[in-house]
Every structure is written in C-alpha cells, then in structure tokens.
Amino acid sequence: EVQLVESGGDLVQAGGSLRLSCATSGFTVDRHPIGWFRQTPKTDREGVSSIMADGSTFYADSVKGRFTISRDNAKNTVYLQMSSLKPEDTGVYFCAADLNGNGVFGYWGRGTRVTVSS
C-alpha cells in the first residue's frame, strides 16, 4: 500500500527554520518524482519543490535560496529544509509522488501545518 506521511510542521517565528519529513512506504523514493506542495490562506495548492529520480531538484521562485529538498534512500524519506521563514510561508504542506511517470502527482499525504509568526 502506498503511503506518504508528513511531519515536522510547527509554529515558528519569522526568520526561523523547520525541517519537514515525508516518510513513505509502498514504493522507493529514488525511483519516482516527489514533490512538496503547500496550501496557504491566500493561495490554492501550489508547488514548492520537487526532486526527481535522478536527483535533480526544482524550487518555486518564492522559496529559492531558502528551502532545500533532499531524500534519504535508506529511510525512504524526503525532507524539506526550510530556513529564513516568512509569515507568507504559513500553510499546510503536503508531499506527493508521481508513481505513474506521467507528470501527475497522484499520491498524496495528509499534510503538516506550518505557522510562521511575525
């Protein structure tokens, strides 16, 4: 059974850091694209970052230089290290997997909430 479980969300002050984790089962993270998305009070769900099977990474312009995506193949877990957090980063963060190779992130976790206070 495919599962993705996010954790690490918390309340943090602006300028602080958090590391989100996406623990997975039912597939191997180094064979499929994994993405982080967020839903904020002001936006629909938006892509934040992704890591491809070959290790290449992508970032939304709003988080470039502040967020870093990585994965631990042994733990089958993908991380999102977030630094220099801003109040506008507040939202629910989801990880998702493209297991069908069609560019569609069809498998999702339930999300973890990040709140950045000013």
Short mmCIF file of N, CA and C in Angstrom, two decimals:
data_model
loop_
_atom_site.label_atom_id
_atom_site.label_comp_id
_atom_site.label_asym_id
_atom_site.label_seq_id
_atom_site.Cartn_x
_atom_site.Cartn_y
_atom_site.Cartn_z
N GLU A 1 0.84 -1.19 0.00
CA GLU A 1 0.00 0.00 0.00
C GLU A 1 0.88 1.25 0.00
N VAL A 2 0.57 2.17 -0.86
CA VAL A 2 1.32 3.41 -0.94
C VAL A 2 0.88 4.36 0.17
N GLN A 3 1.85 4.87 0.90
CA GLN A 3 1.55 5.85 1.95
C GLN A 3 2.62 6.94 1.96
N LEU A 4 2.19 8.13 2.23
CA LEU A 4 3.07 9.26 2.43
C LEU A 4 2.60 9.97 3.69
N VAL A 5 3.48 10.17 4.64
CA VAL A 5 3.12 10.78 5.91
C VAL A 5 4.07 11.94 6.20
N GLU A 6 3.51 13.12 6.25
CA GLU A 6 4.30 14.31 6.54
C GLU A 6 4.38 14.55 8.05
N SER A 7 5.48 15.16 8.46
CA SER A 7 5.64 15.56 9.86
C SER A 7 6.62 16.72 9.91
N GLY A 8 6.69 17.33 11.06
CA GLY A 8 7.66 18.41 11.27
C GLY A 8 7.08 19.80 11.28
N GLY A 9 5.81 19.94 10.93
CA GLY A 9 5.20 21.26 10.97
C GLY A 9 5.11 21.77 12.40
N ASP A 10 5.18 23.10 12.52
CA ASP A 10 5.18 23.68 13.87
C ASP A 10 4.93 25.17 13.76
N LEU A 11 4.84 25.81 14.89
CA LEU A 11 4.78 27.26 14.98
C LEU A 11 6.19 27.78 15.17
N VAL A 12 6.60 28.71 14.32
CA VAL A 12 7.97 29.23 14.38
C VAL A 12 7.94 30.73 14.11
N GLN A 13 8.90 31.44 14.66
CA GLN A 13 8.97 32.87 14.41
C GLN A 13 9.60 33.15 13.05
N ALA A 14 9.26 34.28 12.48
CA ALA A 14 9.86 34.69 11.22
C ALA A 14 11.38 34.68 11.35
N GLY A 15 12.03 34.19 10.32
CA GLY A 15 13.49 34.07 10.33
C GLY A 15 13.96 32.72 10.83
N GLY A 16 13.06 31.93 11.37
CA GLY A 16 13.42 30.63 11.90
C GLY A 16 13.48 29.56 10.83
N SER A 17 13.70 28.34 11.31
CA SER A 17 13.86 27.20 10.40
C SER A 17 13.01 26.02 10.87
N LEU A 18 12.65 25.19 9.92
CA LEU A 18 11.97 23.93 10.19
C LEU A 18 12.42 22.91 9.17
N ARG A 19 12.37 21.65 9.56
CA ARG A 19 12.59 20.59 8.60
C ARG A 19 11.36 19.70 8.56
N LEU A 20 10.77 19.61 7.40
CA LEU A 20 9.62 18.73 7.19
C LEU A 20 10.12 17.38 6.67
N SER A 21 9.42 16.34 7.09
CA SER A 21 9.74 14.99 6.63
C SER A 21 8.53 14.39 5.93
N CYS A 22 8.82 13.58 4.93
CA CYS A 22 7.78 12.84 4.22
C CYS A 22 8.22 11.38 4.21
N ALA A 23 7.68 10.63 5.15
CA ALA A 23 8.01 9.22 5.25
C ALA A 23 7.09 8.45 4.32
N THR A 24 7.68 7.57 3.52
CA THR A 24 6.89 6.87 2.52
C THR A 24 6.98 5.36 2.68
N SER A 25 6.02 4.67 2.10
CA SER A 25 6.04 3.22 2.04
C SER A 25 5.27 2.80 0.79
N GLY A 26 5.57 1.59 0.33
CA GLY A 26 4.89 1.07 -0.85
C GLY A 26 5.59 1.39 -2.16
N PHE A 27 6.66 2.17 -2.10
CA PHE A 27 7.45 2.48 -3.28
C PHE A 27 8.80 3.01 -2.79
N THR A 28 9.73 3.21 -3.71
CA THR A 28 11.04 3.71 -3.32
C THR A 28 11.23 5.13 -3.85
N VAL A 29 11.67 6.01 -2.97
CA VAL A 29 11.70 7.44 -3.30
C VAL A 29 12.71 7.79 -4.37
N ASP A 30 13.71 6.94 -4.57
CA ASP A 30 14.74 7.30 -5.55
C ASP A 30 14.38 6.82 -6.95
N ARG A 31 13.16 6.34 -7.12
CA ARG A 31 12.73 5.90 -8.45
C ARG A 31 11.58 6.73 -9.01
N HIS A 32 11.13 7.70 -8.22
CA HIS A 32 9.96 8.48 -8.65
C HIS A 32 10.11 9.94 -8.24
N PRO A 33 9.53 10.84 -9.01
CA PRO A 33 9.50 12.25 -8.58
C PRO A 33 8.66 12.41 -7.32
N ILE A 34 9.19 13.18 -6.39
CA ILE A 34 8.48 13.51 -5.16
C ILE A 34 8.42 15.02 -5.05
N GLY A 35 7.26 15.53 -4.72
CA GLY A 35 7.10 16.98 -4.62
C GLY A 35 6.56 17.41 -3.28
N TRP A 36 6.90 18.64 -2.92
CA TRP A 36 6.30 19.31 -1.78
C TRP A 36 5.39 20.42 -2.31
N PHE A 37 4.21 20.49 -1.73
CA PHE A 37 3.24 21.49 -2.11
C PHE A 37 2.73 22.15 -0.84
N ARG A 38 2.12 23.31 -0.99
CA ARG A 38 1.54 23.95 0.17
C ARG A 38 0.24 24.65 -0.21
N GLN A 39 -0.62 24.75 0.78
CA GLN A 39 -1.86 25.50 0.63
C GLN A 39 -1.86 26.56 1.70
N THR A 40 -1.90 27.81 1.27
CA THR A 40 -1.83 28.92 2.21
C THR A 40 -3.18 29.61 2.29
N PRO A 41 -3.36 30.49 3.28
CA PRO A 41 -4.64 31.22 3.38
C PRO A 41 -4.95 32.05 2.15
N LYS A 42 -3.92 32.38 1.37
CA LYS A 42 -4.13 33.27 0.23
C LYS A 42 -4.05 32.57 -1.12
N THR A 43 -3.63 31.32 -1.12
CA THR A 43 -3.44 30.67 -2.42
C THR A 43 -4.04 29.27 -2.42
N ASP A 44 -4.32 28.80 -3.61
CA ASP A 44 -4.65 27.38 -3.77
C ASP A 44 -3.38 26.58 -3.60
N ARG A 45 -3.50 25.27 -3.68
CA ARG A 45 -2.31 24.43 -3.52
C ARG A 45 -1.28 24.79 -4.59
N GLU A 46 -0.07 25.04 -4.15
CA GLU A 46 0.99 25.42 -5.07
C GLU A 46 2.22 24.56 -4.86
N GLY A 47 2.95 24.36 -5.93
CA GLY A 47 4.19 23.59 -5.84
C GLY A 47 5.28 24.40 -5.18
N VAL A 48 6.01 23.76 -4.30
CA VAL A 48 7.10 24.40 -3.58
C VAL A 48 8.44 23.89 -4.07
N SER A 49 8.56 22.57 -4.15
CA SER A 49 9.83 21.98 -4.54
C SER A 49 9.59 20.55 -4.97
N SER A 50 10.52 20.02 -5.76
CA SER A 50 10.42 18.62 -6.14
C SER A 50 11.80 18.06 -6.38
N ILE A 51 11.88 16.75 -6.25
CA ILE A 51 13.14 16.05 -6.50
C ILE A 51 12.83 14.88 -7.43
N MET A 52 13.60 14.79 -8.51
CA MET A 52 13.38 13.76 -9.50
C MET A 52 14.15 12.48 -9.14
N ALA A 53 13.88 11.43 -9.87
CA ALA A 53 14.56 10.17 -9.61
C ALA A 53 16.08 10.31 -9.79
N ASP A 54 16.48 11.16 -10.73
CA ASP A 54 17.92 11.33 -10.96
C ASP A 54 18.57 12.29 -9.98
N GLY A 55 17.78 12.80 -9.03
CA GLY A 55 18.32 13.68 -8.00
C GLY A 55 18.23 15.16 -8.33
N SER A 56 17.81 15.48 -9.51
CA SER A 56 17.67 16.89 -9.85
C SER A 56 16.52 17.51 -9.05
N THR A 57 16.68 18.78 -8.74
CA THR A 57 15.71 19.44 -7.87
C THR A 57 15.15 20.70 -8.52
N PHE A 58 13.96 21.09 -8.09
CA PHE A 58 13.30 22.28 -8.59
C PHE A 58 12.70 23.02 -7.41
N TYR A 59 12.66 24.34 -7.54
CA TYR A 59 12.12 25.17 -6.48
C TYR A 59 11.25 26.28 -7.07
N ALA A 60 10.19 26.58 -6.36
CA ALA A 60 9.41 27.76 -6.72
C ALA A 60 10.27 29.00 -6.47
N ASP A 61 10.05 30.03 -7.25
CA ASP A 61 10.85 31.25 -7.09
C ASP A 61 10.74 31.81 -5.67
N SER A 62 9.58 31.64 -5.08
CA SER A 62 9.34 32.23 -3.76
C SER A 62 10.17 31.59 -2.65
N VAL A 63 10.73 30.40 -2.91
CA VAL A 63 11.47 29.71 -1.86
C VAL A 63 12.93 29.46 -2.24
N LYS A 64 13.32 29.82 -3.44
CA LYS A 64 14.70 29.59 -3.87
C LYS A 64 15.68 30.26 -2.92
N GLY A 65 16.70 29.52 -2.56
CA GLY A 65 17.71 30.07 -1.66
C GLY A 65 17.35 29.93 -0.19
N ARG A 66 16.11 29.55 0.09
CA ARG A 66 15.69 29.40 1.48
C ARG A 66 15.31 27.96 1.83
N PHE A 67 14.78 27.23 0.86
CA PHE A 67 14.35 25.85 1.09
C PHE A 67 15.27 24.90 0.36
N THR A 68 15.45 23.73 0.93
CA THR A 68 16.26 22.68 0.30
C THR A 68 15.54 21.35 0.42
N ILE A 69 15.37 20.69 -0.71
CA ILE A 69 14.75 19.36 -0.71
C ILE A 69 15.85 18.31 -0.77
N SER A 70 15.64 17.21 -0.08
CA SER A 70 16.62 16.13 -0.10
C SER A 70 15.89 14.83 0.19
N ARG A 71 16.61 13.74 0.05
CA ARG A 71 15.99 12.45 0.34
C ARG A 71 17.02 11.52 0.98
N ASP A 72 16.50 10.61 1.77
CA ASP A 72 17.32 9.57 2.39
C ASP A 72 16.78 8.26 1.85
N ASN A 73 17.50 7.67 0.93
CA ASN A 73 17.01 6.46 0.27
C ASN A 73 16.88 5.30 1.26
N ALA A 74 17.78 5.24 2.22
CA ALA A 74 17.74 4.14 3.19
C ALA A 74 16.48 4.21 4.05
N LYS A 75 16.04 5.44 4.32
CA LYS A 75 14.84 5.63 5.14
C LYS A 75 13.59 5.82 4.29
N ASN A 76 13.78 5.88 2.98
CA ASN A 76 12.65 6.10 2.07
C ASN A 76 11.87 7.36 2.45
N THR A 77 12.61 8.38 2.78
CA THR A 77 12.03 9.63 3.29
C THR A 77 12.59 10.81 2.50
N VAL A 78 11.71 11.77 2.26
CA VAL A 78 12.10 13.01 1.59
C VAL A 78 11.92 14.15 2.59
N TYR A 79 12.85 15.08 2.57
CA TYR A 79 12.85 16.19 3.52
C TYR A 79 12.71 17.53 2.80
N LEU A 80 12.21 18.48 3.54
CA LEU A 80 12.20 19.86 3.06
C LEU A 80 12.75 20.71 4.19
N GLN A 81 13.97 21.16 4.03
CA GLN A 81 14.59 22.05 5.00
C GLN A 81 14.20 23.47 4.64
N MET A 82 13.58 24.15 5.60
CA MET A 82 13.08 25.50 5.35
C MET A 82 13.80 26.46 6.29
N SER A 83 14.40 27.48 5.72
CA SER A 83 15.13 28.47 6.51
C SER A 83 14.62 29.86 6.16
N SER A 84 15.00 30.82 6.98
CA SER A 84 14.59 32.21 6.77
C SER A 84 13.09 32.29 6.49
N LEU A 85 12.34 31.61 7.33
CA LEU A 85 10.90 31.53 7.11
C LEU A 85 10.24 32.89 7.23
N LYS A 86 9.20 33.07 6.42
CA LYS A 86 8.44 34.31 6.38
C LYS A 86 6.98 34.02 6.73
N PRO A 87 6.26 35.00 7.22
CA PRO A 87 4.84 34.76 7.52
C PRO A 87 4.06 34.23 6.32
N GLU A 88 4.45 34.63 5.13
CA GLU A 88 3.74 34.15 3.93
C GLU A 88 4.02 32.69 3.61
N ASP A 89 4.94 32.07 4.34
CA ASP A 89 5.17 30.62 4.20
C ASP A 89 4.17 29.82 5.01
N THR A 90 3.36 30.49 5.80
CA THR A 90 2.36 29.80 6.61
C THR A 90 1.39 29.03 5.72
N GLY A 91 1.12 27.80 6.11
CA GLY A 91 0.17 26.99 5.35
C GLY A 91 0.29 25.53 5.73
N VAL A 92 -0.45 24.71 5.01
CA VAL A 92 -0.37 23.27 5.17
C VAL A 92 0.51 22.73 4.04
N TYR A 93 1.50 21.97 4.43
CA TYR A 93 2.47 21.43 3.47
C TYR A 93 2.19 19.95 3.24
N PHE A 94 2.16 19.59 1.97
CA PHE A 94 1.88 18.23 1.55
C PHE A 94 3.05 17.69 0.73
N CYS A 95 3.30 16.40 0.85
CA CYS A 95 4.20 15.76 -0.10
C CYS A 95 3.36 14.84 -0.99
N ALA A 96 3.86 14.64 -2.19
CA ALA A 96 3.14 13.86 -3.17
C ALA A 96 4.12 13.13 -4.07
N ALA A 97 3.67 12.04 -4.65
CA ALA A 97 4.53 11.22 -5.50
C ALA A 97 3.88 11.00 -6.87
N ASP A 98 4.73 11.01 -7.88
CA ASP A 98 4.31 10.65 -9.24
C ASP A 98 4.79 9.22 -9.47
N LEU A 99 3.90 8.28 -9.30
CA LEU A 99 4.29 6.88 -9.41
C LEU A 99 4.02 6.30 -10.79
N ASN A 100 3.33 7.05 -11.62
CA ASN A 100 2.97 6.53 -12.94
C ASN A 100 3.83 7.09 -14.07
N GLY A 101 4.75 7.99 -13.71
CA GLY A 101 5.65 8.54 -14.72
C GLY A 101 4.97 9.41 -15.75
N ASN A 102 3.83 9.98 -15.41
CA ASN A 102 3.09 10.80 -16.36
C ASN A 102 3.06 12.28 -15.97
N GLY A 103 3.91 12.65 -14.99
CA GLY A 103 3.97 14.04 -14.59
C GLY A 103 2.86 14.47 -13.67
N VAL A 104 2.07 13.53 -13.22
CA VAL A 104 0.96 13.83 -12.32
C VAL A 104 1.28 13.28 -10.93
N PHE A 105 1.25 14.17 -9.95
CA PHE A 105 1.46 13.72 -8.57
C PHE A 105 0.13 13.17 -8.07
N GLY A 106 -0.02 11.86 -8.17
CA GLY A 106 -1.30 11.26 -7.89
C GLY A 106 -1.47 10.70 -6.50
N TYR A 107 -0.39 10.65 -5.73
CA TYR A 107 -0.44 10.07 -4.39
C TYR A 107 0.00 11.14 -3.40
N TRP A 108 -0.84 11.38 -2.41
CA TRP A 108 -0.64 12.49 -1.50
C TRP A 108 -0.69 12.08 -0.05
N GLY A 109 0.05 12.81 0.77
CA GLY A 109 -0.10 12.69 2.20
C GLY A 109 -1.20 13.62 2.69
N ARG A 110 -1.39 13.64 4.00
CA ARG A 110 -2.46 14.44 4.57
C ARG A 110 -2.02 15.84 4.98
N GLY A 111 -0.74 16.07 4.96
CA GLY A 111 -0.24 17.41 5.23
C GLY A 111 0.22 17.64 6.65
N THR A 112 1.05 18.66 6.80
CA THR A 112 1.52 19.10 8.10
C THR A 112 1.48 20.63 8.10
N ARG A 113 1.04 21.19 9.22
CA ARG A 113 0.81 22.63 9.26
C ARG A 113 2.04 23.38 9.73
N VAL A 114 2.35 24.42 8.98
CA VAL A 114 3.45 25.33 9.33
C VAL A 114 2.86 26.71 9.58
N THR A 115 3.19 27.28 10.71
CA THR A 115 2.73 28.63 11.03
C THR A 115 3.94 29.48 11.36
N VAL A 116 4.10 30.56 10.63
CA VAL A 116 5.23 31.46 10.84
C VAL A 116 4.68 32.78 11.38
N SER A 117 5.07 33.10 12.59
CA SER A 117 4.58 34.33 13.23
C SER A 117 5.52 35.48 12.94
N SER A 118 4.96 36.67 12.85
CA SER A 118 5.79 37.86 12.55
C SER A 118 6.31 38.50 13.82
#
